[in-house]
Short mmCIF file of C-alpha atoms (C1' of nucleotides) and ligand atoms in Angstrom, two decimals:
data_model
loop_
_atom_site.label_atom_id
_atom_site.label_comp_id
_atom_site.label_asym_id
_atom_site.label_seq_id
_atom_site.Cartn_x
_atom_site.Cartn_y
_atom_site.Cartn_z
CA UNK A 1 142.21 98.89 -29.63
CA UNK A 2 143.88 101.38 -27.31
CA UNK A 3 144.02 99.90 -23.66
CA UNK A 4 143.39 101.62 -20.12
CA UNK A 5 145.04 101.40 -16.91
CA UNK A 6 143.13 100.66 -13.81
CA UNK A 7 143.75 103.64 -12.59
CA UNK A 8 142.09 105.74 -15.63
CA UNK A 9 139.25 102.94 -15.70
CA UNK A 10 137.98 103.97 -12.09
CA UNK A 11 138.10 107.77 -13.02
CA UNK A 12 136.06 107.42 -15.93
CA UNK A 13 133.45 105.02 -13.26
CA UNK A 14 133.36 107.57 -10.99
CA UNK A 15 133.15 110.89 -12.96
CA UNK A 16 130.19 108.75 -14.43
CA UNK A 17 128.43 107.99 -10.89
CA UNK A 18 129.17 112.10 -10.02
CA UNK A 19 126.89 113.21 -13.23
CA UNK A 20 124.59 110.21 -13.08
CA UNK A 21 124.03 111.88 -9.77
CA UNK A 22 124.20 115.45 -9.37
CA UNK A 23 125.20 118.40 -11.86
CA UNK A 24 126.34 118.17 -15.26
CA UNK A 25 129.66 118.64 -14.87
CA UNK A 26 132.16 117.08 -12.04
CA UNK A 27 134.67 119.61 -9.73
CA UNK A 28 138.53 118.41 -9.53
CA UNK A 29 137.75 118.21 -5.59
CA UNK A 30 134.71 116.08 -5.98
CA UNK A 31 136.76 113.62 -8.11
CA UNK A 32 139.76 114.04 -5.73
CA UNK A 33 137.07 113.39 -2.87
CA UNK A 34 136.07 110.00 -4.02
CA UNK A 35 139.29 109.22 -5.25
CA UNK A 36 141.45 109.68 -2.22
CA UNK A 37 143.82 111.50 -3.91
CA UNK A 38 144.84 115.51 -4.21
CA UNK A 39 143.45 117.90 -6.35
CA UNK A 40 146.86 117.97 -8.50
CA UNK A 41 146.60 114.41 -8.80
CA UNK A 42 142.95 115.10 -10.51
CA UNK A 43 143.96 117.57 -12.66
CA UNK A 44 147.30 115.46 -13.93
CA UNK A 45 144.68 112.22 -14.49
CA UNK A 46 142.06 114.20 -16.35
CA UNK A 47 144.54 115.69 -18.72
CA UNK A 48 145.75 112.75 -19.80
CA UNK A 49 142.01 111.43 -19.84
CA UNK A 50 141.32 114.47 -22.62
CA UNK A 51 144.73 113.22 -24.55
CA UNK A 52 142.69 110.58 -24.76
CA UNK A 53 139.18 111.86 -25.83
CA UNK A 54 137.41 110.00 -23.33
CA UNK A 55 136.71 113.56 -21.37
CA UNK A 56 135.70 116.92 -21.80
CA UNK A 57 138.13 118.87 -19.81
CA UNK A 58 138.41 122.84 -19.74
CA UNK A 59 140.54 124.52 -17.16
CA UNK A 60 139.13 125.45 -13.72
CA UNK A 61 135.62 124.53 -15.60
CA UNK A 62 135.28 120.97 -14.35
CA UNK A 63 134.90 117.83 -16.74
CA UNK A 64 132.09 115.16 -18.64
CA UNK A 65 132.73 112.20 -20.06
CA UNK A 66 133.07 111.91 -23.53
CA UNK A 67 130.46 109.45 -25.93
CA UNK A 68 133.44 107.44 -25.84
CA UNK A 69 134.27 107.71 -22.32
CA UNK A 70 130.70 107.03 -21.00
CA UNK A 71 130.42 103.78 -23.70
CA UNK A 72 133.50 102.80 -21.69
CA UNK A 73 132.78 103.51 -18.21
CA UNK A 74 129.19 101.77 -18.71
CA UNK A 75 131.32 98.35 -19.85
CA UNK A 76 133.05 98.90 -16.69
CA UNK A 77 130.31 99.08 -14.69
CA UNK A 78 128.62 96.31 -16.54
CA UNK A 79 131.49 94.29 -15.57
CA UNK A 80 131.43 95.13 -12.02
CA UNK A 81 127.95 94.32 -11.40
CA UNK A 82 127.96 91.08 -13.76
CA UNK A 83 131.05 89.61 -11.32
CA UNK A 84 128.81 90.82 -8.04
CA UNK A 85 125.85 88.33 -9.57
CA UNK A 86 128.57 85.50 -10.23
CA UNK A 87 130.21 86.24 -6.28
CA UNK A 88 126.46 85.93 -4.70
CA UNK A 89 124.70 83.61 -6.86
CA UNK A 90 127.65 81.10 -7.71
CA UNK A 91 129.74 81.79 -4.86
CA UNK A 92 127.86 81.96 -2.30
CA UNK A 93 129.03 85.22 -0.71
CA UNK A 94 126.58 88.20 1.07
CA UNK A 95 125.65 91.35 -0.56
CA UNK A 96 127.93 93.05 1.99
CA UNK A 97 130.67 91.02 0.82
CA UNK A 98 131.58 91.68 -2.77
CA UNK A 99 132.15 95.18 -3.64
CA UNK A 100 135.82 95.22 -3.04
CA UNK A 101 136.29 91.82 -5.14
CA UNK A 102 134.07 93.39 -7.95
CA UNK A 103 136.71 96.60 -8.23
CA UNK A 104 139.57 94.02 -8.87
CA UNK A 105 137.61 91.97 -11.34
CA UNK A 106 136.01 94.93 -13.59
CA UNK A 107 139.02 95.08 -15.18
CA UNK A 108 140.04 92.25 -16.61
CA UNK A 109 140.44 92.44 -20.15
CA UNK A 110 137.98 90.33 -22.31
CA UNK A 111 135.02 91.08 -24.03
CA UNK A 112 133.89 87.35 -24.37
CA UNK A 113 134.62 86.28 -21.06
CA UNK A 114 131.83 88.68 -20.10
CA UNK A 115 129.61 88.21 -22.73
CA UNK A 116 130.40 84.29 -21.56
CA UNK A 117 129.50 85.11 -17.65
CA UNK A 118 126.57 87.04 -18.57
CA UNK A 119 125.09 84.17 -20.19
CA UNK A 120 126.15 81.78 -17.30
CA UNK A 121 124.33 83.41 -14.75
CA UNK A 122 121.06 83.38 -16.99
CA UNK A 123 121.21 87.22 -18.62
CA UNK A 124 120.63 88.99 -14.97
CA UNK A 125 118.69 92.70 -15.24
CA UNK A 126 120.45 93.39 -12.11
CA UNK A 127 123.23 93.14 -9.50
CA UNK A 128 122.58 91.64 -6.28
CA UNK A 129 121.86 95.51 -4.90
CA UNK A 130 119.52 96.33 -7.11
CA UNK A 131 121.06 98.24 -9.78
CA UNK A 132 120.50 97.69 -13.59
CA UNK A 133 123.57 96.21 -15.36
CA UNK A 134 124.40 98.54 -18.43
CA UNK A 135 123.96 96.36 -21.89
CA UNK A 136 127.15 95.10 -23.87
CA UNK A 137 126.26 98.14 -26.38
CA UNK A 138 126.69 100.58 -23.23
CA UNK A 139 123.78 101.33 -22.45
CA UNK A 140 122.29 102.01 -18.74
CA UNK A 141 118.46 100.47 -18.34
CA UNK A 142 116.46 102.67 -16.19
CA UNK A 143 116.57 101.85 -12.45
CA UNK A 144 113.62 102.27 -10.10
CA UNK A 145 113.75 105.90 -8.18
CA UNK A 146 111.11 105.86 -5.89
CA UNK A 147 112.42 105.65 -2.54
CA UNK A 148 110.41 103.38 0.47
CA UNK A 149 110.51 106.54 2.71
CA UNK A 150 108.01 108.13 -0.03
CA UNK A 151 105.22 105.47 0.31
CA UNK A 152 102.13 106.39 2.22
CA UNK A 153 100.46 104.65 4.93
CA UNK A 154 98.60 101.62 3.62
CA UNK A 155 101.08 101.70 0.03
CA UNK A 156 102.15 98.44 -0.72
CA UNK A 157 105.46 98.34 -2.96
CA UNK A 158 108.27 95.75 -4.01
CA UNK A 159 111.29 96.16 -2.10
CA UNK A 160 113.99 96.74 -5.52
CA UNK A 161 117.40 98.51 -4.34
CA UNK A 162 119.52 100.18 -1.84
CA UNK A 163 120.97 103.92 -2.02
CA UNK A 164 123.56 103.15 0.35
CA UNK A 165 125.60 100.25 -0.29
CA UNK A 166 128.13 100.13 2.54
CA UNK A 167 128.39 96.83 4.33
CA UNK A 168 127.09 98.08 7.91
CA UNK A 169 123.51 99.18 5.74
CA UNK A 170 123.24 96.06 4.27
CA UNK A 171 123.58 93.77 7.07
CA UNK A 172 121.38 95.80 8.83
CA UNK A 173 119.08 94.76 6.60
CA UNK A 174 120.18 91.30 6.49
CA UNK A 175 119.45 91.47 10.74
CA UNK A 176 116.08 92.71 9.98
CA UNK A 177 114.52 90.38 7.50
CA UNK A 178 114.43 92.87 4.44
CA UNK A 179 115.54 90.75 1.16
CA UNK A 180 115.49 92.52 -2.19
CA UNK A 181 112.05 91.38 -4.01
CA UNK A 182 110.05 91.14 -0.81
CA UNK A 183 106.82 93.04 -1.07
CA UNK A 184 106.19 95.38 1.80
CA UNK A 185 103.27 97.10 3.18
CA UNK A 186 103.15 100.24 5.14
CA UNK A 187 100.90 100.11 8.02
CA UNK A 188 102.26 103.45 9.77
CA UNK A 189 104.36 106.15 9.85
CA UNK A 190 105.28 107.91 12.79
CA UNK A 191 104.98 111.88 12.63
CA UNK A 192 107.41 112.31 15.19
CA UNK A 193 110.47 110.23 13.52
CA UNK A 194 109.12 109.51 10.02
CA UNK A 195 109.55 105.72 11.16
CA UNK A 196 107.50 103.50 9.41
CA UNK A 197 106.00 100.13 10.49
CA UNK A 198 105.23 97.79 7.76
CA UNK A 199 104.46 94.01 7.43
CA UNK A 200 106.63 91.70 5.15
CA UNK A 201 105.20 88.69 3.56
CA UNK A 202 105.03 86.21 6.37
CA UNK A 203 102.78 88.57 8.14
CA UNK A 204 105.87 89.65 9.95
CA UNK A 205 105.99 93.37 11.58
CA UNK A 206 108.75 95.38 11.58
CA UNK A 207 109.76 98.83 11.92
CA UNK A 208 112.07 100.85 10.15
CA UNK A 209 114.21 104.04 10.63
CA UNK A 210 113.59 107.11 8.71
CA UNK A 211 117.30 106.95 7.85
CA UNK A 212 117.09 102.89 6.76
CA UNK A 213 113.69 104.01 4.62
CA UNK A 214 115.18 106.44 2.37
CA UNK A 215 118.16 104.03 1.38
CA UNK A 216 115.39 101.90 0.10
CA UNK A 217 113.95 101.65 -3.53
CA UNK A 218 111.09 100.47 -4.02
CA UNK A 219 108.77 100.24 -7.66
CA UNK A 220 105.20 98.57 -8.05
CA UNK A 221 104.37 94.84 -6.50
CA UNK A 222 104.27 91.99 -9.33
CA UNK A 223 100.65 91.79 -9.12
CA UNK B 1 149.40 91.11 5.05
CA UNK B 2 151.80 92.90 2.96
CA UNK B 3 151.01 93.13 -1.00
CA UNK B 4 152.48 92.41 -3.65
CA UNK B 5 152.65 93.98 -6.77
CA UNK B 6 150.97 92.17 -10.53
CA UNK B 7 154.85 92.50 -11.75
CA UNK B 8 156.30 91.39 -8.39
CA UNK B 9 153.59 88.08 -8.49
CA UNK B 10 154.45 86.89 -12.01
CA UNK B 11 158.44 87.04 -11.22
CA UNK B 12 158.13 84.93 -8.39
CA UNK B 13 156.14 82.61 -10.53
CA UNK B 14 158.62 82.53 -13.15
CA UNK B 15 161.14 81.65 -11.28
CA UNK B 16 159.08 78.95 -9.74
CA UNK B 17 158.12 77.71 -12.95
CA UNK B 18 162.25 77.76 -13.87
CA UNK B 19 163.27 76.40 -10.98
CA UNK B 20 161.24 73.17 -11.64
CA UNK B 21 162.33 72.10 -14.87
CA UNK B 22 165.94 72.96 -14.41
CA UNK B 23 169.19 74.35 -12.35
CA UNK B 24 168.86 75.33 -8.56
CA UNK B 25 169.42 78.60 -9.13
CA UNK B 26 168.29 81.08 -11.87
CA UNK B 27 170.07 83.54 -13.85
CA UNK B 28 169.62 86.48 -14.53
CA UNK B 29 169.26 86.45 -18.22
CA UNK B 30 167.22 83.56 -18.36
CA UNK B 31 164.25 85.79 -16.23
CA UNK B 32 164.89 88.82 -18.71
CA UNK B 33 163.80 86.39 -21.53
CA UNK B 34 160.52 84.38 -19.80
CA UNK B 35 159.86 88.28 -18.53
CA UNK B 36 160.52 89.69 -21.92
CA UNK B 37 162.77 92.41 -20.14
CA UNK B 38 165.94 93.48 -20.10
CA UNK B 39 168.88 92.11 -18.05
CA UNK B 40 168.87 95.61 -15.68
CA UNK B 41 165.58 95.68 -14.92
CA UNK B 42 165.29 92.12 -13.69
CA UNK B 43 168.71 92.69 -11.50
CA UNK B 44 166.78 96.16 -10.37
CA UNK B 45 163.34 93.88 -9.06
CA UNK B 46 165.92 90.69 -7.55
CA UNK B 47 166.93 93.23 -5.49
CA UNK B 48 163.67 94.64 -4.56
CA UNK B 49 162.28 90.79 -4.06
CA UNK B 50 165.73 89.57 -1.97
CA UNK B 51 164.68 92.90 -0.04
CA UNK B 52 161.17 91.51 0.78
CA UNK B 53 162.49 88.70 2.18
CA UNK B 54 160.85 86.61 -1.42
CA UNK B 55 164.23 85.31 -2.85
CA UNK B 56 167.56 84.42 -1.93
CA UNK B 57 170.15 86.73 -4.22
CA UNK B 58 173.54 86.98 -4.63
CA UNK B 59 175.43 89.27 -7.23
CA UNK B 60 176.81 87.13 -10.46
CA UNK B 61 175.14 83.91 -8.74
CA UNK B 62 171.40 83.89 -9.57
CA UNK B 63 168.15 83.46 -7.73
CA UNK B 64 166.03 81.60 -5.68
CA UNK B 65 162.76 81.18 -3.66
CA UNK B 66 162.84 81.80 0.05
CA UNK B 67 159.99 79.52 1.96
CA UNK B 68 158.18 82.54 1.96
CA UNK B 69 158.64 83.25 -1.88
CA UNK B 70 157.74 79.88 -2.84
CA UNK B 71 154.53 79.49 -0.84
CA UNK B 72 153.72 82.85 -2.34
CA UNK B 73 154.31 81.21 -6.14
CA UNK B 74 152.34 78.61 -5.08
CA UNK B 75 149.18 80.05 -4.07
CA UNK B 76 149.43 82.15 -7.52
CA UNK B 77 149.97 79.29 -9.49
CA UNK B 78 146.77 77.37 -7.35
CA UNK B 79 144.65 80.10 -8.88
CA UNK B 80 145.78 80.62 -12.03
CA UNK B 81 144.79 76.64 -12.63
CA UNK B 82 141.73 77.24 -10.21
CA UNK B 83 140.36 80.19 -12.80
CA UNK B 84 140.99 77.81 -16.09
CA UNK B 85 138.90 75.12 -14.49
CA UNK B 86 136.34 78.08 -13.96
CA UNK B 87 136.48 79.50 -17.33
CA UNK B 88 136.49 75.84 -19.74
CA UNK B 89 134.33 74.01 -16.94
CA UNK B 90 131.61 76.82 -16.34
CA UNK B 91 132.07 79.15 -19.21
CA UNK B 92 132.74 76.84 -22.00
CA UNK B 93 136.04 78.27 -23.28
CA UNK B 94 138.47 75.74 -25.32
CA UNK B 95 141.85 75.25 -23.39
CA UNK B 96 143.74 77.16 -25.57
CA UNK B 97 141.65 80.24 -24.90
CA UNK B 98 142.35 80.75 -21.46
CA UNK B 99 145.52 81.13 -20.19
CA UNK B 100 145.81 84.85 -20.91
CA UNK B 101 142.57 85.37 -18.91
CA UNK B 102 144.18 83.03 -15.89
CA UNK B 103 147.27 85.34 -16.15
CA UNK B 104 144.83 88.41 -14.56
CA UNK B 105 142.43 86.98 -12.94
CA UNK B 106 145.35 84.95 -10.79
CA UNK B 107 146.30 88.68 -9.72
CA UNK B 108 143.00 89.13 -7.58
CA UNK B 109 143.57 89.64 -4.01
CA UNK B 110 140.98 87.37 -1.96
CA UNK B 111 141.59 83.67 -0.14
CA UNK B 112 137.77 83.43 0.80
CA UNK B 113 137.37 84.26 -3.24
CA UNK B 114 139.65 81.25 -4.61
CA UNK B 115 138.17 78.93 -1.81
CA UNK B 116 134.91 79.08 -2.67
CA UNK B 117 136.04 79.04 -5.89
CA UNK B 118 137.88 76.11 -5.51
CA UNK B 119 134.41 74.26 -3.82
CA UNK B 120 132.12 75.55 -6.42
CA UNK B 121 134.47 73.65 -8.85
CA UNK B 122 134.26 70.30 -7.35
CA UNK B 123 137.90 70.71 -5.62
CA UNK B 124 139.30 69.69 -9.08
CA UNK B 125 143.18 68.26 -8.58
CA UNK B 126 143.95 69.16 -12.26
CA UNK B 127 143.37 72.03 -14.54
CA UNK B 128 142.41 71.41 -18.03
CA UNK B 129 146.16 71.41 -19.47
CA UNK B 130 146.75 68.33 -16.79
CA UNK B 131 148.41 70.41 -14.43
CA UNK B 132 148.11 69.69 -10.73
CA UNK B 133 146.55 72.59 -8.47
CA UNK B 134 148.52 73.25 -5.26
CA UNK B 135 146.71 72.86 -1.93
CA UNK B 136 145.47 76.00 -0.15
CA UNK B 137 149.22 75.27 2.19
CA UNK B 138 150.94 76.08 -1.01
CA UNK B 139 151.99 71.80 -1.75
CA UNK B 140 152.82 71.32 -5.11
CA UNK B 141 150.94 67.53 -5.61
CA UNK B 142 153.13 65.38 -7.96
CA UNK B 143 152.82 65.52 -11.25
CA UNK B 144 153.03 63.10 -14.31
CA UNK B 145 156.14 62.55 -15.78
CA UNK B 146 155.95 59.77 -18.81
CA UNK B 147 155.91 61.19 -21.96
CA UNK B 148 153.92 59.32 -24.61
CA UNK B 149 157.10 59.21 -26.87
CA UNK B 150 158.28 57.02 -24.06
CA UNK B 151 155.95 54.56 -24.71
CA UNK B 152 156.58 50.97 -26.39
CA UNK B 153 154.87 49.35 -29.07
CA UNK B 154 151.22 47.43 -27.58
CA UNK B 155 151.72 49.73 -24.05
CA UNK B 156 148.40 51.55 -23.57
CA UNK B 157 148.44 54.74 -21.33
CA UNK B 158 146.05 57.58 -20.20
CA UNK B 159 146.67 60.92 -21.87
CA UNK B 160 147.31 63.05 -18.51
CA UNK B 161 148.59 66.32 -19.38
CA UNK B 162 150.97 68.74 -21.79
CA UNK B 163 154.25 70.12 -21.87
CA UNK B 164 153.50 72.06 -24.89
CA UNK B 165 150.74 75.00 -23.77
CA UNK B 166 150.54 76.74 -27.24
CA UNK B 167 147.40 77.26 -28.65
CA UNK B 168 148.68 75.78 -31.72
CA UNK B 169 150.03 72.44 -29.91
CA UNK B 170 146.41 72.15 -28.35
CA UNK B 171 144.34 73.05 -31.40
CA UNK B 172 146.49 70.47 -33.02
CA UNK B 173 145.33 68.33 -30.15
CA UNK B 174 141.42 69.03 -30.64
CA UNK B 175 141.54 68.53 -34.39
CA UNK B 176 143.62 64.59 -33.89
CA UNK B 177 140.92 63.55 -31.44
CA UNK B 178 143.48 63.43 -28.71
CA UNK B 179 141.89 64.42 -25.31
CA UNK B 180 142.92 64.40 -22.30
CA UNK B 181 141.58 61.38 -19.98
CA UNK B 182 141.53 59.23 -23.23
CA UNK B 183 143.11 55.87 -23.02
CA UNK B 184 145.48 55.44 -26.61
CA UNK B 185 147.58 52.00 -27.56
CA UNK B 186 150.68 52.23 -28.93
CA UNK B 187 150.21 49.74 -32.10
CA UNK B 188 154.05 50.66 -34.13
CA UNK B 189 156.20 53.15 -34.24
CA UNK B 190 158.24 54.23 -36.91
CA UNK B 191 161.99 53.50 -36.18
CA UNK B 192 162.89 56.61 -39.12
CA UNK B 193 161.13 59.39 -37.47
CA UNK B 194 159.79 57.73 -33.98
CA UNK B 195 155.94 58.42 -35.09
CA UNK B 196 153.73 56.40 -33.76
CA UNK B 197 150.28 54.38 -34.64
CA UNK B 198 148.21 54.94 -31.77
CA UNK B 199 144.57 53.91 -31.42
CA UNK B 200 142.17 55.49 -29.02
CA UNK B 201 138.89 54.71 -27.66
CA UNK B 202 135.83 53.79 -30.24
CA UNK B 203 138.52 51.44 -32.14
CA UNK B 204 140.05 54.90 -34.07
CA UNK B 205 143.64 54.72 -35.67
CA UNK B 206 145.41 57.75 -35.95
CA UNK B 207 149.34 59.02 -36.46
CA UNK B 208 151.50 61.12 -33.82
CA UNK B 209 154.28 62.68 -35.09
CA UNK B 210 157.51 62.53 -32.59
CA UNK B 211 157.30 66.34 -31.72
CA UNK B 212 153.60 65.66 -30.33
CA UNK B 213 154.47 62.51 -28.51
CA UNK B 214 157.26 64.32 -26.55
CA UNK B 215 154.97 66.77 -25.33
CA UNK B 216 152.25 64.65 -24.25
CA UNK B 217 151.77 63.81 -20.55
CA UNK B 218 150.62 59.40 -19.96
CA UNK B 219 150.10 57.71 -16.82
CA UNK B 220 148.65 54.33 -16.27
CA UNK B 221 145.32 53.46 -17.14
CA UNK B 222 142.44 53.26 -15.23
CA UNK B 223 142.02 49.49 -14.71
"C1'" DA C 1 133.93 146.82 -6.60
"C1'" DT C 2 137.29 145.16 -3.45
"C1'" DA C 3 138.80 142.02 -0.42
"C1'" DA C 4 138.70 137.36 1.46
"C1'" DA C 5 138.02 132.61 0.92
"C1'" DT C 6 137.89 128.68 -1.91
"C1'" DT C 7 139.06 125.99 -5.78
"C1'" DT C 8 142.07 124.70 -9.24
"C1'" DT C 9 146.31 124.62 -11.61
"C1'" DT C 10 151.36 124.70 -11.94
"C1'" DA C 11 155.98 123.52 -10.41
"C1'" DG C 12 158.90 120.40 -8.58
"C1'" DA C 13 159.78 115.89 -6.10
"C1'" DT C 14 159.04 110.81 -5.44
"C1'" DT C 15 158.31 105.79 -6.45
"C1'" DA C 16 157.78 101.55 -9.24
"C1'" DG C 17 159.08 99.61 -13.18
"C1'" DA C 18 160.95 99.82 -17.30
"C1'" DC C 19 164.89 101.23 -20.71
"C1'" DT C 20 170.05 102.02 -22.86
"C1'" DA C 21 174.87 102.30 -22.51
"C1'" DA C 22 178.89 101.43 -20.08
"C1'" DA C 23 181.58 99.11 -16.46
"C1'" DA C 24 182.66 94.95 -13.97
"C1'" DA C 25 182.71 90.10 -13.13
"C1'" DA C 26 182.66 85.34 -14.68
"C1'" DA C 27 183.37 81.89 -18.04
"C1'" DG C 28 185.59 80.07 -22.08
"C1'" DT C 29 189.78 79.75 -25.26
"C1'" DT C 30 194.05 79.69 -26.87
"C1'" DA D 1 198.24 82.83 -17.79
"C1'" DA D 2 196.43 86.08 -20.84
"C1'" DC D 3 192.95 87.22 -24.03
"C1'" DT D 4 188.13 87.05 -25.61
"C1'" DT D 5 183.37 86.47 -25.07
"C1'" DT D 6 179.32 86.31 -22.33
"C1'" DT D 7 176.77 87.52 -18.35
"C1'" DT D 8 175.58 90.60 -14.90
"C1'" DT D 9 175.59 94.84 -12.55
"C1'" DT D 10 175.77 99.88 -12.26
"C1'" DA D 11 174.64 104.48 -13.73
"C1'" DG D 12 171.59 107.41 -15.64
"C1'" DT D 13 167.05 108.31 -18.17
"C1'" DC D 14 161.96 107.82 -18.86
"C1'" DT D 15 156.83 107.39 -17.91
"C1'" DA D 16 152.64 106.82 -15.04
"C1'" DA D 17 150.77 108.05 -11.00
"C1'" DT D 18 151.17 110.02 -7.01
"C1'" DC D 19 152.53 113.84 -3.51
"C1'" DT D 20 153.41 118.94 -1.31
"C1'" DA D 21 153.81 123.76 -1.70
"C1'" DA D 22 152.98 127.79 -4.13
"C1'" DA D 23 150.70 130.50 -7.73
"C1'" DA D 24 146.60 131.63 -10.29
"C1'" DA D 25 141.74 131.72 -11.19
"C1'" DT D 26 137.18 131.71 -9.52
"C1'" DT D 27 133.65 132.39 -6.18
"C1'" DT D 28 131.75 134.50 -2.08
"C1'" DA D 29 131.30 138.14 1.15
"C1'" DT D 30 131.72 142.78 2.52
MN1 MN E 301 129.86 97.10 -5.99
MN1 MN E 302 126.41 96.44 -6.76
MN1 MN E 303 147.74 78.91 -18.12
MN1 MN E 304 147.00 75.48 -17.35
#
DNA sequence: ATAAATTTTTAGATTAGACTAAAAAAAGTT
DNA sequence: AACTTTTTTTAGTCTAATCTAAAAATTTAT
């Protein structure tokens, strides 16, 4: 019934998203990257993270989460993404809008007022960008991988997720008519620019970036 | 657009809260027990809160809110009551459940946040212990003051609010039938211990000991 | 294999917020 | 008024979380 400060909450998130992405262990500097904080900071934090068997830790080796660690940085990030539902569905608020409120409200402290929320907003699979919420048990469902720049010409696919989740991405999408669940078809793609054109449901044309298309996931249409 | 610390928050609200039901100024002592602190440590923050400009404090004469301090305590306390709405109203908790919940969740930094909030809830005036929400302004609305032990024999009241906010007071509460809204009728009370014979709505007689009467909230019925 | 560059750790300092023990001020009593 | 008790402040210590600067380990390049 030990309890965790804020502080070592959001370490244990993000040495999560570093391996959930990328190698199998995480460098002090790439935690003191997405920190904003020093190196020495890092290394202070995940020492005391090891006193506490959520990591891994060995000197100048780099760090992984512990079973326990990643049970509790998955309830974290269940929380997070449960709150971002609540903020667009209930609230009313954009996609752009919610990460930062989201950071503050992951950590409030009560197991039934999540398991309470979760059944308010009708059980959601997923967060308003996309990504699968992590079960109470702490476990992460599979998310969709295959990214919209990978589709061929004449593909059609169900728009599912964003890569990128900063706010200027998303309401650039917002500004072009692309809405999570929207089935798109790829009528072209430019050899020059690896720019696509591809129609949206309405019959509506539009054309999008090389850059926008690989911050999109897409998975198969609901037939 | 400065910010204010969790610790630095719940002070000012304490002294708020202490402020109402008592003396113009605070002392010292009585912050170190609501704060369960010691003495030094709440002299060490008066300091640090007279230096923000939040209270006005001189040495050996106690503490209070500047303008500033007190709008500050009010928009705290507006969503602290805001969230309990939230979490009996939407998520089904019992009213003794959630004020430890309120006391984090008042701590999260966004006005668009307890707007909404406040919309999606109907604009409620009271939360569910009968307490009145301040306005966005920071305008503490008035209150009820009658207590129920006030009342005579044949006077019939509404049951408003509590002064009591234990869990045990209110679970007391749920198991007499006594909720709040309900109209009860003082029908005798007991000269040796001031109990009273109450009956409430579907024709149902039941007994209130003096120590719940006093910490019952009544106002006049609606006609 | 050495040297240079990079990464990581250690050492020491700082800040907020708490503590204890002791000094000082205020209040209460004879 | 002088003594006693209570309240409040000061002085000094502690922990979590940060920092900078310097030392040590590792990695990369010659
Ligand atoms: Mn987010
Ligand atoms: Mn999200
Ligand atoms: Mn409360
Ligand atoms: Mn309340």
């Amino acid at each position: 019934m030990s309890t965790h400060s804020f502080t070592e909450e959001n370490y244990l998130k993000l040495i999560y998203a570093l391996v959930s992405r990328g190698a199998d262990e995480v460098s002090t500097n790439a935690l003191a990257e997405v920190t904003a904080t020093r190196a020495a900071s890092v290394t202070d934090m995940l020492k005391r993270l090891a006193d506490k068997q959520l990591v891994h830790y060995r000197k100048y080796q780099g760090v992984r989460l512990t079973d326990e660690g990643e049970r509790l940085a998955l309830t974290i990030i269940r929380r997070h993404r449960l709150w971002e539902v609540f903020l667009v569905d209930k609230l009313g608020f954009g996609w752009d809008q919610v990460h930062e409120m989201a950071e503050e409200l992951e950590h409030i402290r009560s197991d039934e007022l999540v398991e309470r929320l979760d059944s308010f907003l009708g059980n959601p699979q997923f967060d308003p960008h996309g990504d699968p919420i992590p079960t109470p048990a702490g476990h992460m469902p599979a998310a969709p991988s295959q990214k919209m720049a990978d589709l061929l010409p004449n593909e059609s696919a169900c728009l599912l997720g964003v890569l990128d989740h900063s706010a200027a991405f998303l309401q650039h999408l917002d500004r072009s008519g692309l809405v999570l669940g929207c089935t798109v078809n790829v009528s072209e793609i430019s050899p020059f620019d690896r720019s696509m054109r591809v129609t949206i449901p309405p019959g509506q044309t539009l054309f999008v970036s090389y850059d926008v298309a690989r911050n999109l996931l897409v998975g198969p249409t609901k037939a």
